[in-house]
Amino acid sequence: EEPPQPTPGDPYAEDPPRHPALKINTLKPFNAEPPSELLTENYLTPSQLFFKRNHLPVPVVDPATYRLHVRDARGRTLSLSLRDLKRNFPKHKVTATVQCAGNRRAEMNAIQNTNRLGWGIGAISTACWGGARLRDVLVHAGYKPSDEGHVSFEGLDKEPNGTVYGASIPFKKAMDPEGDVLLAYEMNGEELPRDHGFPLRVVVPGIVGARNVKWLAQISVGPEESKSHWQQKDYKGFSPAVTWDTVDFSKAPAIQELPVQSAITEPCPNASITPGELTVKGYAWSGGGQSIVRVDVSLDGGKSWHVAKLAGEEQAPGRAWAWKLWQLEAIVPPGTKELNIVCKAVDSNYNQQPDKVGPIWNILGVLNNAWHQVSVSVGED
Amino acid sequence: EEPPQPTPGDPYAEDPPRHPALKINTLKPFNAEPPSELLTENYLTPSQLFFKRNHLPVPVVDPATYRLHVRDARGRTLSLSLRDLKRNFPKHKVTATVQCAGNRRAEMNAIQNTNRLGWGIGAISTACWGGARLRDVLVHAGYKPSDEGHVSFEGLDKEPNGTVYGASIPFKKAMDPEGDVLLAYEMNGEELPRDHGFPLRVVVPGIVGARNVKWLAQISVGPEESKSHWQQKDYKGFSPAVTWDTVDFSKAPAIQELPVQSAITEPCPNASITPGELTVKGYAWSGGGQSIVRVDVSLDGGKSWHVAKLAGEEQAPGRAWAWKLWQLEAIVPPGTKELNIVCKAVDSNYNQQPDKVGPIWNILGVLNNAWHQVSVSVGED
Ligand SMILES: [Mo]
Ligand SMILES: [Mo]
């Protein structure tokens, strides 16, 4: 099979090749997720299968001439090469899950279409990230832990009009010795792939994907959040009562830490199973370093519950950045016609997931963490 | 009316007088909450109306001879008088909401009785607390911020067999300069009332009431949580699937930070209202210093929503220890027969409340933060 020929002048012509198993949401920009059943095959998502969420074309970067620009505390601009970042700052590794705010938007679109990317349950993945601590770089740039405000990031990815991707995080998170924010040049023990920000990206454990800026060009610190579209006019949560006619973006905080989440990766929706042993699998995660303490699974739509077995890296309290995979071994009695499988997770603050999607639906289609439901039919043995 | 005569030998004979408006749950020990409509009359709950949750008789303490015992980092016991605490440590004031883990248990009992205190929505109140920072006292006792483990508290309240009330919090919370944990001797600008721990109690903002030990006798630091019944065999969250036959207390973490919560204080359940203007009022709060960013209110059982107006003290991000009161002005159209009023809050992590009580029901009847619902009938104008 011939690869598609690039259109002349196509800004996406230089995008990298991708794994054929990915379920593509949009090709340009490239937005794709792994199929559910591959998502929980590995605790660390293979980088090729890790969900891709690009807002713009993937920039072509020469690592030899690449420079990170950091506005320092005295208003000067530091210019750091990749070599500087690797040599002058200790390398730190963090296993962290990244989730797009739009994960599971398809379930919201099914209620009322938001006309935005219809992510399934796969806009979430986990990797071991390696890089310099943002904190160390900020200290090198003359900032003090007692400083305040926000740390803004700009990417090398550009709109045709020159607008670059941007986002910010609170200075306190950036500077927290236990916040584990990285300027990552490594993903799962290898050089960062182009789709994930080569040669350098921000990894902000516990915080929505949108702040984990890829192809990092510039860092600055100031009293206000990033002025970018993506910080100011997107990635915020609204009431189901808010419409495009009534929305006031200044009224909702930019999403940072994400709420407790879980989903069923096996069996697949509408699968046909047989009576007898059934394995139900999924993932569970919570933002802000909260750990997952329990996952409840129901086979009857939420009437009765079972406690799933959790697996995954043990991380320190308040620094549980990575998901837990879970599994339930159940017996499906003969004569069963269908199962309505439901999961819900509980985190270390004992926050739980809301039951239904409708009451948390919002115009941006973000933050869907309602119970995940999968119906399957049961055939003859 | 004559006050009831104390029974000879009654360990509760020395309990203080209480406000007559309180709704009593149990008299001995005294457990009582303010009526809903009084709960949100004031942002700071008047101390007399503040919910009372006593596990044991109220101890009689002479403030002149009272001593707080602190095991120091070298294993010695420091003995601090009230005067020492007031003179040797800076006084710090914090407005913080305290909520019992059993708040709203009545709604759980209605589904399946837990045979535990049937709290309504009033086992939550807010005060301005004044006292020494626990952190300052721990530093005085030789502890360092880098130390680890748990800080255990014992009260002066005793069971007949001599067992004293006890609980613990993580050392990290106790030592956090922004954790605002107090050894409080003041409540709403006055001496701590006897029911609230006179002469000294712990106030742990953002953390379940049970760790806010009253009538504080002793503080110690160690690698493990408090061995007390209340830390080990109570105040933990379980799946609805767990029964008294299958419960394993070692499997669930002790409740510390509480999940997002809200309730409707006006109108009252089963009230009869008239068409026209209706004011709906309530409170919303989240543990762990998370602020309340929104309260959604429905008048039709959750089909459509309105955004309520929030009021309350502005507190720093991550230190939003106090509740928000909320209000919705609505118009009830003529011809309406009944309203099913529902509220749900969203906190700064965008965590939301679960929809229904059943799926979060648990044998201890704790952590009920499902949507609160109040049905009222609408009469003729
Ligand atoms: Mo995202
Ligand atoms: Mo409590």
PDB file of N, CA and C in Angstrom, chain A residues 172 178 236-242 251-255 257-260 287 290 293-294 296 302 305-307 317 344 347-356 359-360 367 369 371, chain B residues 172 178 236-242 251-255 257-260 287 290 293-294 296 302 305-307 317 344 347-356 359-360 367 369 371:
ATOM      1  N   LYS A 172       3.509  27.740  42.410  1.00  0.00           N
ATOM      2  CA  LYS A 172       3.647  26.857  43.576  1.00  0.00           C
ATOM      3  C   LYS A 172       3.823  25.398  43.151  1.00  0.00           C
ATOM      4  N   GLU A 178       8.022  18.450  45.909  1.00  0.00           N
ATOM      5  CA  GLU A 178       7.298  17.193  45.746  1.00  0.00           C
ATOM      6  C   GLU A 178       6.282  17.264  44.601  1.00  0.00           C
ATOM      7  N   LYS A 236     -11.768  24.733  30.495  1.00  0.00           N
ATOM      8  CA  LYS A 236     -12.412  25.174  31.728  1.00  0.00           C
ATOM      9  C   LYS A 236     -13.710  24.385  31.877  1.00  0.00           C
ATOM     10  N   GLY A 237     -14.196  24.261  33.085  1.00  0.00           N
ATOM     11  CA  GLY A 237     -15.408  23.479  33.327  1.00  0.00           C
ATOM     12  C   GLY A 237     -16.605  24.382  33.583  1.00  0.00           C
ATOM     13  N   PHE A 238     -17.713  24.097  32.914  1.00  0.00           N
ATOM     14  CA  PHE A 238     -18.932  24.888  33.101  1.00  0.00           C
ATOM     15  C   PHE A 238     -20.110  24.009  33.496  1.00  0.00           C
ATOM     16  N   SER A 239     -21.119  24.650  34.026  1.00  0.00           N
ATOM     17  CA  SER A 239     -22.364  23.979  34.384  1.00  0.00           C
ATOM     18  C   SER A 239     -23.078  23.521  33.115  1.00  0.00           C
ATOM     19  N   PRO A 240     -23.855  22.434  33.190  1.00  0.00           N
ATOM     20  CA  PRO A 240     -24.674  22.054  32.042  1.00  0.00           C
ATOM     21  C   PRO A 240     -25.651  23.178  31.657  1.00  0.00           C
ATOM     22  N   ALA A 241     -25.889  24.116  32.577  1.00  0.00           N
ATOM     23  CA  ALA A 241     -26.814  25.224  32.296  1.00  0.00           C
ATOM     24  C   ALA A 241     -26.190  26.278  31.385  1.00  0.00           C
ATOM     25  N   VAL A 242     -24.859  26.277  31.252  1.00  0.00           N
ATOM     26  CA  VAL A 242     -24.173  27.321  30.480  1.00  0.00           C
ATOM     27  C   VAL A 242     -24.172  26.966  28.992  1.00  0.00           C
ATOM     28  N   LYS A 251     -15.363  33.315  34.390  1.00  0.00           N
ATOM     29  CA  LYS A 251     -16.055  32.830  35.591  1.00  0.00           C
ATOM     30  C   LYS A 251     -15.608  31.441  36.058  1.00  0.00           C
ATOM     31  N   ALA A 252     -14.871  30.734  35.222  1.00  0.00           N
ATOM     32  CA  ALA A 252     -14.462  29.382  35.615  1.00  0.00           C
ATOM     33  C   ALA A 252     -12.943  29.298  35.670  1.00  0.00           C
ATOM     34  N   PRO A 253     -12.405  28.603  36.663  1.00  0.00           N
ATOM     35  CA  PRO A 253     -10.952  28.464  36.724  1.00  0.00           C
ATOM     36  C   PRO A 253     -10.440  27.545  35.622  1.00  0.00           C
ATOM     37  N   ALA A 254      -9.243  27.838  35.124  1.00  0.00           N
ATOM     38  CA  ALA A 254      -8.567  26.936  34.193  1.00  0.00           C
ATOM     39  C   ALA A 254      -8.397  25.578  34.872  1.00  0.00           C
ATOM     40  N   ILE A 255      -8.693  24.531  34.118  1.00  0.00           N
ATOM     41  CA  ILE A 255      -8.515  23.185  34.691  1.00  0.00           C
ATOM     42  C   ILE A 255      -7.040  22.964  34.997  1.00  0.00           C
ATOM     43  N   GLU A 257      -5.598  20.406  38.338  1.00  0.00           N
ATOM     44  CA  GLU A 257      -5.727  19.033  38.842  1.00  0.00           C
ATOM     45  C   GLU A 257      -7.043  18.440  38.341  1.00  0.00           C
ATOM     46  N   LEU A 258      -7.000  17.173  37.968  1.00  0.00           N
ATOM     47  CA  LEU A 258      -8.190  16.524  37.418  1.00  0.00           C
ATOM     48  C   LEU A 258      -8.885  15.659  38.459  1.00  0.00           C
ATOM     49  N   PRO A 259     -10.205  15.472  38.315  1.00  0.00           N
ATOM     50  CA  PRO A 259     -10.958  14.661  39.279  1.00  0.00           C
ATOM     51  C   PRO A 259     -10.742  13.158  39.068  1.00  0.00           C
ATOM     52  N   VAL A 260     -11.241  12.397  40.017  1.00  0.00           N
ATOM     53  CA  VAL A 260     -11.090  10.927  40.005  1.00  0.00           C
ATOM     54  C   VAL A 260     -11.782  10.344  38.770  1.00  0.00           C
ATOM     55  N   GLY A 287      -6.266  13.007  39.699  1.00  0.00           N
ATOM     56  CA  GLY A 287      -5.299  14.094  39.564  1.00  0.00           C
ATOM     57  C   GLY A 287      -4.756  14.551  40.911  1.00  0.00           C
ATOM     58  N   GLN A 290      -3.420  12.405  44.157  1.00  0.00           N
ATOM     59  CA  GLN A 290      -4.276  11.525  44.970  1.00  0.00           C
ATOM     60  C   GLN A 290      -4.165  10.102  44.461  1.00  0.00           C
ATOM     61  N   VAL A 293      -7.827   4.399  45.891  1.00  0.00           N
ATOM     62  CA  VAL A 293      -7.904   3.468  47.018  1.00  0.00           C
ATOM     63  C   VAL A 293      -8.860   2.314  46.757  1.00  0.00           C
ATOM     64  N   ARG A 294      -9.745   2.458  45.774  1.00  0.00           N
ATOM     65  CA  ARG A 294     -10.696   1.376  45.522  1.00  0.00           C
ATOM     66  C   ARG A 294     -11.361   1.578  44.174  1.00  0.00           C
ATOM     67  N   ASP A 296     -14.920   0.035  42.457  1.00  0.00           N
ATOM     68  CA  ASP A 296     -16.118  -0.803  42.570  1.00  0.00           C
ATOM     69  C   ASP A 296     -16.608  -1.133  41.169  1.00  0.00           C
ATOM     70  N   GLY A 302     -25.232  -1.117  38.391  1.00  0.00           N
ATOM     71  CA  GLY A 302     -25.064  -0.299  39.583  1.00  0.00           C
ATOM     72  C   GLY A 302     -25.920  -0.716  40.753  1.00  0.00           C
ATOM     73  N   TRP A 305     -22.415  -4.386  43.781  1.00  0.00           N
ATOM     74  CA  TRP A 305     -21.024  -4.014  43.490  1.00  0.00           C
ATOM     75  C   TRP A 305     -20.047  -5.078  43.957  1.00  0.00           C
ATOM     76  N   HIS A 306     -18.892  -5.097  43.312  1.00  0.00           N
ATOM     77  CA  HIS A 306     -17.767  -5.952  43.676  1.00  0.00           C
ATOM     78  C   HIS A 306     -16.524  -5.067  43.741  1.00  0.00           C
ATOM     79  N   VAL A 307     -15.573  -5.459  44.580  1.00  0.00           N
ATOM     80  CA  VAL A 307     -14.348  -4.667  44.688  1.00  0.00           C
ATOM     81  C   VAL A 307     -13.274  -5.284  43.794  1.00  0.00           C
ATOM     82  N   PRO A 317       2.426   9.073  49.266  1.00  0.00           N
ATOM     83  CA  PRO A 317       1.165   9.787  49.459  1.00  0.00           C
ATOM     84  C   PRO A 317       1.269  11.221  48.920  1.00  0.00           C
ATOM     85  N   LYS A 344     -16.599   2.434  39.031  1.00  0.00           N
ATOM     86  CA  LYS A 344     -16.409   3.747  39.670  1.00  0.00           C
ATOM     87  C   LYS A 344     -15.257   3.635  40.644  1.00  0.00           C
ATOM     88  N   ASP A 347     -10.821   7.900  45.326  1.00  0.00           N
ATOM     89  CA  ASP A 347      -9.418   8.290  45.553  1.00  0.00           C
ATOM     90  C   ASP A 347      -9.149   8.562  47.031  1.00  0.00           C
ATOM     91  N   SER A 348      -7.913   8.928  47.337  1.00  0.00           N
ATOM     92  CA  SER A 348      -7.489   9.033  48.730  1.00  0.00           C
ATOM     93  C   SER A 348      -8.157  10.183  49.484  1.00  0.00           C
ATOM     94  N   ASN A 349      -8.838  11.075  48.794  1.00  0.00           N
ATOM     95  CA  ASN A 349      -9.698  12.057  49.468  1.00  0.00           C
ATOM     96  C   ASN A 349     -11.114  11.526  49.597  1.00  0.00           C
ATOM     97  N   TYR A 350     -11.314  10.272  49.213  1.00  0.00           N
ATOM     98  CA  TYR A 350     -12.646   9.665  49.193  1.00  0.00           C
ATOM     99  C   TYR A 350     -13.584  10.414  48.257  1.00  0.00           C
ATOM    100  N   ASN A 351     -13.007  11.086  47.258  1.00  0.00           N
ATOM    101  CA  ASN A 351     -13.878  11.575  46.203  1.00  0.00           C
ATOM    102  C   ASN A 351     -14.289  10.402  45.335  1.00  0.00           C
ATOM    103  N   GLN A 352     -15.508  10.463  44.802  1.00  0.00           N
ATOM    104  CA  GLN A 352     -16.032   9.404  43.961  1.00  0.00           C
ATOM    105  C   GLN A 352     -16.477  10.003  42.631  1.00  0.00           C
ATOM    106  N   GLN A 353     -16.768   9.157  41.673  1.00  0.00           N
ATOM    107  CA  GLN A 353     -17.217   9.637  40.375  1.00  0.00           C
ATOM    108  C   GLN A 353     -18.713   9.894  40.396  1.00  0.00           C
ATOM    109  N   PRO A 354     -19.168  10.921  39.672  1.00  0.00           N
ATOM    110  CA  PRO A 354     -20.619  11.103  39.536  1.00  0.00           C
ATOM    111  C   PRO A 354     -21.214   9.958  38.720  1.00  0.00           C
ATOM    112  N   ASP A 355     -22.505   9.684  38.943  1.00  0.00           N
ATOM    113  CA  ASP A 355     -23.137   8.509  38.334  1.00  0.00           C
ATOM    114  C   ASP A 355     -23.364   8.676  36.837  1.00  0.00           C
ATOM    115  N   LYS A 356     -23.843   9.857  36.442  1.00  0.00           N
ATOM    116  CA  LYS A 356     -24.345   9.994  35.074  1.00  0.00           C
ATOM    117  C   LYS A 356     -23.668  11.132  34.334  1.00  0.00           C
ATOM    118  N   PRO A 359     -25.809  15.210  33.818  1.00  0.00           N
ATOM    119  CA  PRO A 359     -25.713  16.341  34.748  1.00  0.00           C
ATOM    120  C   PRO A 359     -24.322  16.983  34.820  1.00  0.00           C
ATOM    121  N   ILE A 360     -23.296  16.366  34.176  1.00  0.00           N
ATOM    122  CA  ILE A 360     -21.985  17.028  34.150  1.00  0.00           C
ATOM    123  C   ILE A 360     -21.627  17.455  32.721  1.00  0.00           C
ATOM    124  N   LEU A 367     -13.910  17.010  31.140  1.00  0.00           N
ATOM    125  CA  LEU A 367     -14.090  16.534  32.514  1.00  0.00           C
ATOM    126  C   LEU A 367     -15.181  15.475  32.649  1.00  0.00           C
ATOM    127  N   ASN A 369     -16.071  12.408  33.942  1.00  0.00           N
ATOM    128  CA  ASN A 369     -15.607  11.335  34.837  1.00  0.00           C
ATOM    129  C   ASN A 369     -16.787  10.598  35.471  1.00  0.00           C
ATOM    130  N   TRP A 371     -19.473   7.516  35.961  1.00  0.00           N
ATOM    131  CA  TRP A 371     -19.305   6.058  35.900  1.00  0.00           C
ATOM    132  C   TRP A 371     -19.166   5.631  34.443  1.00  0.00           C
TER     133      TRP A 371
ATOM    134  N   LYS B 172       3.186  15.344  57.833  1.00  0.00           N
ATOM    135  CA  LYS B 172       3.328  16.351  56.778  1.00  0.00           C
ATOM    136  C   LYS B 172       2.249  17.439  56.876  1.00  0.00           C
ATOM    137  N   GLU B 178       1.583  25.862  55.371  1.00  0.00           N
ATOM    138  CA  GLU B 178       0.291  26.280  54.830  1.00  0.00           C
ATOM    139  C   GLU B 178      -0.833  25.317  55.212  1.00  0.00           C
ATOM    140  N   LYS B 236     -13.503   5.065  58.353  1.00  0.00           N
ATOM    141  CA  LYS B 236     -12.887   4.592  57.111  1.00  0.00           C
ATOM    142  C   LYS B 236     -14.012   4.382  56.099  1.00  0.00           C
ATOM    143  N   GLY B 237     -13.680   4.441  54.826  1.00  0.00           N
ATOM    144  CA  GLY B 237     -14.708   4.291  53.794  1.00  0.00           C
ATOM    145  C   GLY B 237     -14.636   2.926  53.134  1.00  0.00           C
ATOM    146  N   PHE B 238     -15.787   2.280  52.994  1.00  0.00           N
ATOM    147  CA  PHE B 238     -15.839   0.955  52.355  1.00  0.00           C
ATOM    148  C   PHE B 238     -16.822   0.940  51.192  1.00  0.00           C
ATOM    149  N   SER B 239     -16.649  -0.058  50.357  1.00  0.00           N
ATOM    150  CA  SER B 239     -17.552  -0.287  49.240  1.00  0.00           C
ATOM    151  C   SER B 239     -18.934  -0.696  49.763  1.00  0.00           C
ATOM    152  N   PRO B 240     -19.991  -0.380  49.020  1.00  0.00           N
ATOM    153  CA  PRO B 240     -21.312  -0.894  49.413  1.00  0.00           C
ATOM    154  C   PRO B 240     -21.336  -2.420  49.443  1.00  0.00           C
ATOM    155  N   ALA B 241     -20.355  -3.055  48.792  1.00  0.00           N
ATOM    156  CA  ALA B 241     -20.290  -4.519  48.771  1.00  0.00           C
ATOM    157  C   ALA B 241     -19.776  -5.108  50.083  1.00  0.00           C
ATOM    158  N   VAL B 242     -19.158  -4.284  50.916  1.00  0.00           N
ATOM    159  CA  VAL B 242     -18.534  -4.788  52.149  1.00  0.00           C
ATOM    160  C   VAL B 242     -19.576  -4.875  53.271  1.00  0.00           C
ATOM    161  N   LYS B 251      -7.808  -2.655  55.197  1.00  0.00           N
ATOM    162  CA  LYS B 251      -7.845  -2.464  53.738  1.00  0.00           C
ATOM    163  C   LYS B 251      -8.241  -1.055  53.294  1.00  0.00           C
ATOM    164  N   ALA B 252      -8.741  -0.251  54.202  1.00  0.00           N
ATOM    165  CA  ALA B 252      -9.179   1.097  53.807  1.00  0.00           C
ATOM    166  C   ALA B 252      -8.376   2.139  54.581  1.00  0.00           C
ATOM    167  N   PRO B 253      -7.991   3.221  53.919  1.00  0.00           N
ATOM    168  CA  PRO B 253      -7.263   4.269  54.641  1.00  0.00           C
ATOM    169  C   PRO B 253      -8.178   5.018  55.602  1.00  0.00           C
ATOM    170  N   ALA B 254      -7.616   5.472  56.718  1.00  0.00           N
ATOM    171  CA  ALA B 254      -8.346   6.339  57.642  1.00  0.00           C
ATOM    172  C   ALA B 254      -8.756   7.605  56.885  1.00  0.00           C
ATOM    173  N   ILE B 255      -9.993   8.010  57.062  1.00  0.00           N
ATOM    174  CA  ILE B 255     -10.444   9.246  56.408  1.00  0.00           C
ATOM    175  C   ILE B 255      -9.621  10.421  56.931  1.00  0.00           C
ATOM    176  N   GLU B 257      -8.660  13.972  54.448  1.00  0.00           N
ATOM    177  CA  GLU B 257      -9.327  15.008  53.661  1.00  0.00           C
ATOM    178  C   GLU B 257     -10.697  14.491  53.207  1.00  0.00           C
ATOM    179  N   LEU B 258     -11.690  15.359  53.226  1.00  0.00           N
ATOM    180  CA  LEU B 258     -13.048  14.947  52.873  1.00  0.00           C
ATOM    181  C   LEU B 258     -13.401  15.378  51.453  1.00  0.00           C
ATOM    182  N   PRO B 259     -14.299  14.632  50.812  1.00  0.00           N
ATOM    183  CA  PRO B 259     -14.704  14.969  49.445  1.00  0.00           C
ATOM    184  C   PRO B 259     -15.655  16.165  49.397  1.00  0.00           C
ATOM    185  N   VAL B 260     -15.899  16.626  48.169  1.00  0.00           N
ATOM    186  CA  VAL B 260     -16.759  17.787  47.933  1.00  0.00           C
ATOM    187  C   VAL B 260     -18.190  17.495  48.403  1.00  0.00           C
ATOM    188  N   GLY B 287     -13.004  19.272  51.287  1.00  0.00           N
ATOM    189  CA  GLY B 287     -11.864  19.066  52.177  1.00  0.00           C
ATOM    190  C   GLY B 287     -10.540  19.398  51.503  1.00  0.00           C
ATOM    191  N   GLN B 290      -9.414  22.574  49.115  1.00  0.00           N
ATOM    192  CA  GLN B 290      -9.998  22.845  47.798  1.00  0.00           C
ATOM    193  C   GLN B 290     -11.130  23.851  47.959  1.00  0.00           C
ATOM    194  N   VAL B 293     -15.969  26.017  43.482  1.00  0.00           N
ATOM    195  CA  VAL B 293     -15.987  26.908  42.323  1.00  0.00           C
ATOM    196  C   VAL B 293     -17.392  27.078  41.754  1.00  0.00           C
ATOM    197  N   ARG B 294     -18.305  26.180  42.086  1.00  0.00           N
ATOM    198  CA  ARG B 294     -19.650  26.301  41.512  1.00  0.00           C
ATOM    199  C   ARG B 294     -20.621  25.423  42.283  1.00  0.00           C
ATOM    200  N   ASP B 296     -24.454  23.900  41.359  1.00  0.00           N
ATOM    201  CA  ASP B 296     -25.574  23.769  40.425  1.00  0.00           C
ATOM    202  C   ASP B 296     -26.818  23.379  41.213  1.00  0.00           C
ATOM    203  N   GLY B 302     -32.996  17.216  38.710  1.00  0.00           N
ATOM    204  CA  GLY B 302     -31.722  17.003  38.036  1.00  0.00           C
ATOM    205  C   GLY B 302     -31.808  17.022  36.524  1.00  0.00           C
ATOM    206  N   TRP B 305     -30.593  22.639  35.171  1.00  0.00           N
ATOM    207  CA  TRP B 305     -29.776  23.184  36.259  1.00  0.00           C
ATOM    208  C   TRP B 305     -29.663  24.700  36.183  1.00  0.00           C
ATOM    209  N   HIS B 306     -29.418  25.296  37.325  1.00  0.00           N
ATOM    210  CA  HIS B 306     -29.157  26.727  37.444  1.00  0.00           C
ATOM    211  C   HIS B 306     -27.888  26.884  38.277  1.00  0.00           C
ATOM    212  N   VAL B 307     -27.163  27.970  38.046  1.00  0.00           N
ATOM    213  CA  VAL B 307     -25.926  28.204  38.808  1.00  0.00           C
ATOM    214  C   VAL B 307     -26.240  29.137  39.977  1.00  0.00           C
ATOM    215  N   PRO B 317      -5.607  29.921  47.472  1.00  0.00           N
ATOM    216  CA  PRO B 317      -5.718  28.620  46.794  1.00  0.00           C
ATOM    217  C   PRO B 317      -5.056  27.519  47.619  1.00  0.00           C
ATOM    218  N   LYS B 344     -25.699  20.279  43.743  1.00  0.00           N
ATOM    219  CA  LYS B 344     -24.409  19.585  43.632  1.00  0.00           C
ATOM    220  C   LYS B 344     -23.325  20.624  43.453  1.00  0.00           C
ATOM    221  N   ASP B 347     -15.655  21.409  43.103  1.00  0.00           N
ATOM    222  CA  ASP B 347     -14.529  22.062  43.776  1.00  0.00           C
ATOM    223  C   ASP B 347     -13.403  22.376  42.795  1.00  0.00           C
ATOM    224  N   SER B 348     -12.331  22.964  43.313  1.00  0.00           N
ATOM    225  CA  SER B 348     -11.267  23.480  42.449  1.00  0.00           C
ATOM    226  C   SER B 348     -10.479  22.383  41.735  1.00  0.00           C
ATOM    227  N   ASN B 349     -10.652  21.141  42.120  1.00  0.00           N
ATOM    228  CA  ASN B 349     -10.114  20.022  41.339  1.00  0.00           C
ATOM    229  C   ASN B 349     -11.151  19.522  40.332  1.00  0.00           C
ATOM    230  N   TYR B 350     -12.256  20.225  40.234  1.00  0.00           N
ATOM    231  CA  TYR B 350     -13.378  19.814  39.395  1.00  0.00           C
ATOM    232  C   TYR B 350     -13.919  18.445  39.804  1.00  0.00           C
ATOM    233  N   ASN B 351     -13.730  18.102  41.067  1.00  0.00           N
ATOM    234  CA  ASN B 351     -14.459  16.947  41.546  1.00  0.00           C
ATOM    235  C   ASN B 351     -15.910  17.351  41.761  1.00  0.00           C
ATOM    236  N   GLN B 352     -16.814  16.393  41.520  1.00  0.00           N
ATOM    237  CA  GLN B 352     -18.235  16.655  41.676  1.00  0.00           C
ATOM    238  C   GLN B 352     -18.813  15.616  42.645  1.00  0.00           C
ATOM    239  N   GLN B 353     -20.045  15.840  43.058  1.00  0.00           N
ATOM    240  CA  GLN B 353     -20.686  14.900  43.971  1.00  0.00           C
ATOM    241  C   GLN B 353     -21.323  13.755  43.188  1.00  0.00           C
ATOM    242  N   PRO B 354     -21.297  12.556  43.747  1.00  0.00           N
ATOM    243  CA  PRO B 354     -22.034  11.461  43.108  1.00  0.00           C
ATOM    244  C   PRO B 354     -23.540  11.729  43.178  1.00  0.00           C
ATOM    245  N   ASP B 355     -24.284  11.147  42.221  1.00  0.00           N
ATOM    246  CA  ASP B 355     -25.712  11.472  42.100  1.00  0.00           C
ATOM    247  C   ASP B 355     -26.557  10.861  43.217  1.00  0.00           C
ATOM    248  N   LYS B 356     -26.269   9.602  43.560  1.00  0.00           N
ATOM    249  CA  LYS B 356     -27.210   8.864  44.410  1.00  0.00           C
ATOM    250  C   LYS B 356     -26.515   8.286  45.639  1.00  0.00           C
ATOM    251  N   PRO B 359     -25.328   3.802  45.803  1.00  0.00           N
ATOM    252  CA  PRO B 359     -24.026   3.266  45.366  1.00  0.00           C
ATOM    253  C   PRO B 359     -22.829   3.698  46.214  1.00  0.00           C
ATOM    254  N   ILE B 360     -23.030   4.649  47.158  1.00  0.00           N
ATOM    255  CA  ILE B 360     -21.921   4.999  48.057  1.00  0.00           C
ATOM    256  C   ILE B 360     -22.247   4.597  49.499  1.00  0.00           C
ATOM    257  N   LEU B 367     -19.251   9.496  54.892  1.00  0.00           N
ATOM    258  CA  LEU B 367     -18.893  10.040  53.577  1.00  0.00           C
ATOM    259  C   LEU B 367     -20.084  10.156  52.630  1.00  0.00           C
ATOM    260  N   ASN B 369     -21.835  12.141  50.405  1.00  0.00           N
ATOM    261  CA  ASN B 369     -21.772  13.426  49.695  1.00  0.00           C
ATOM    262  C   ASN B 369     -22.529  13.353  48.368  1.00  0.00           C
ATOM    263  N   TRP B 371     -25.677  14.003  45.783  1.00  0.00           N
ATOM    264  CA  TRP B 371     -26.556  15.160  45.597  1.00  0.00           C
ATOM    265  C   TRP B 371     -27.560  15.218  46.748  1.00  0.00           C
TER     266      TRP B 371
END
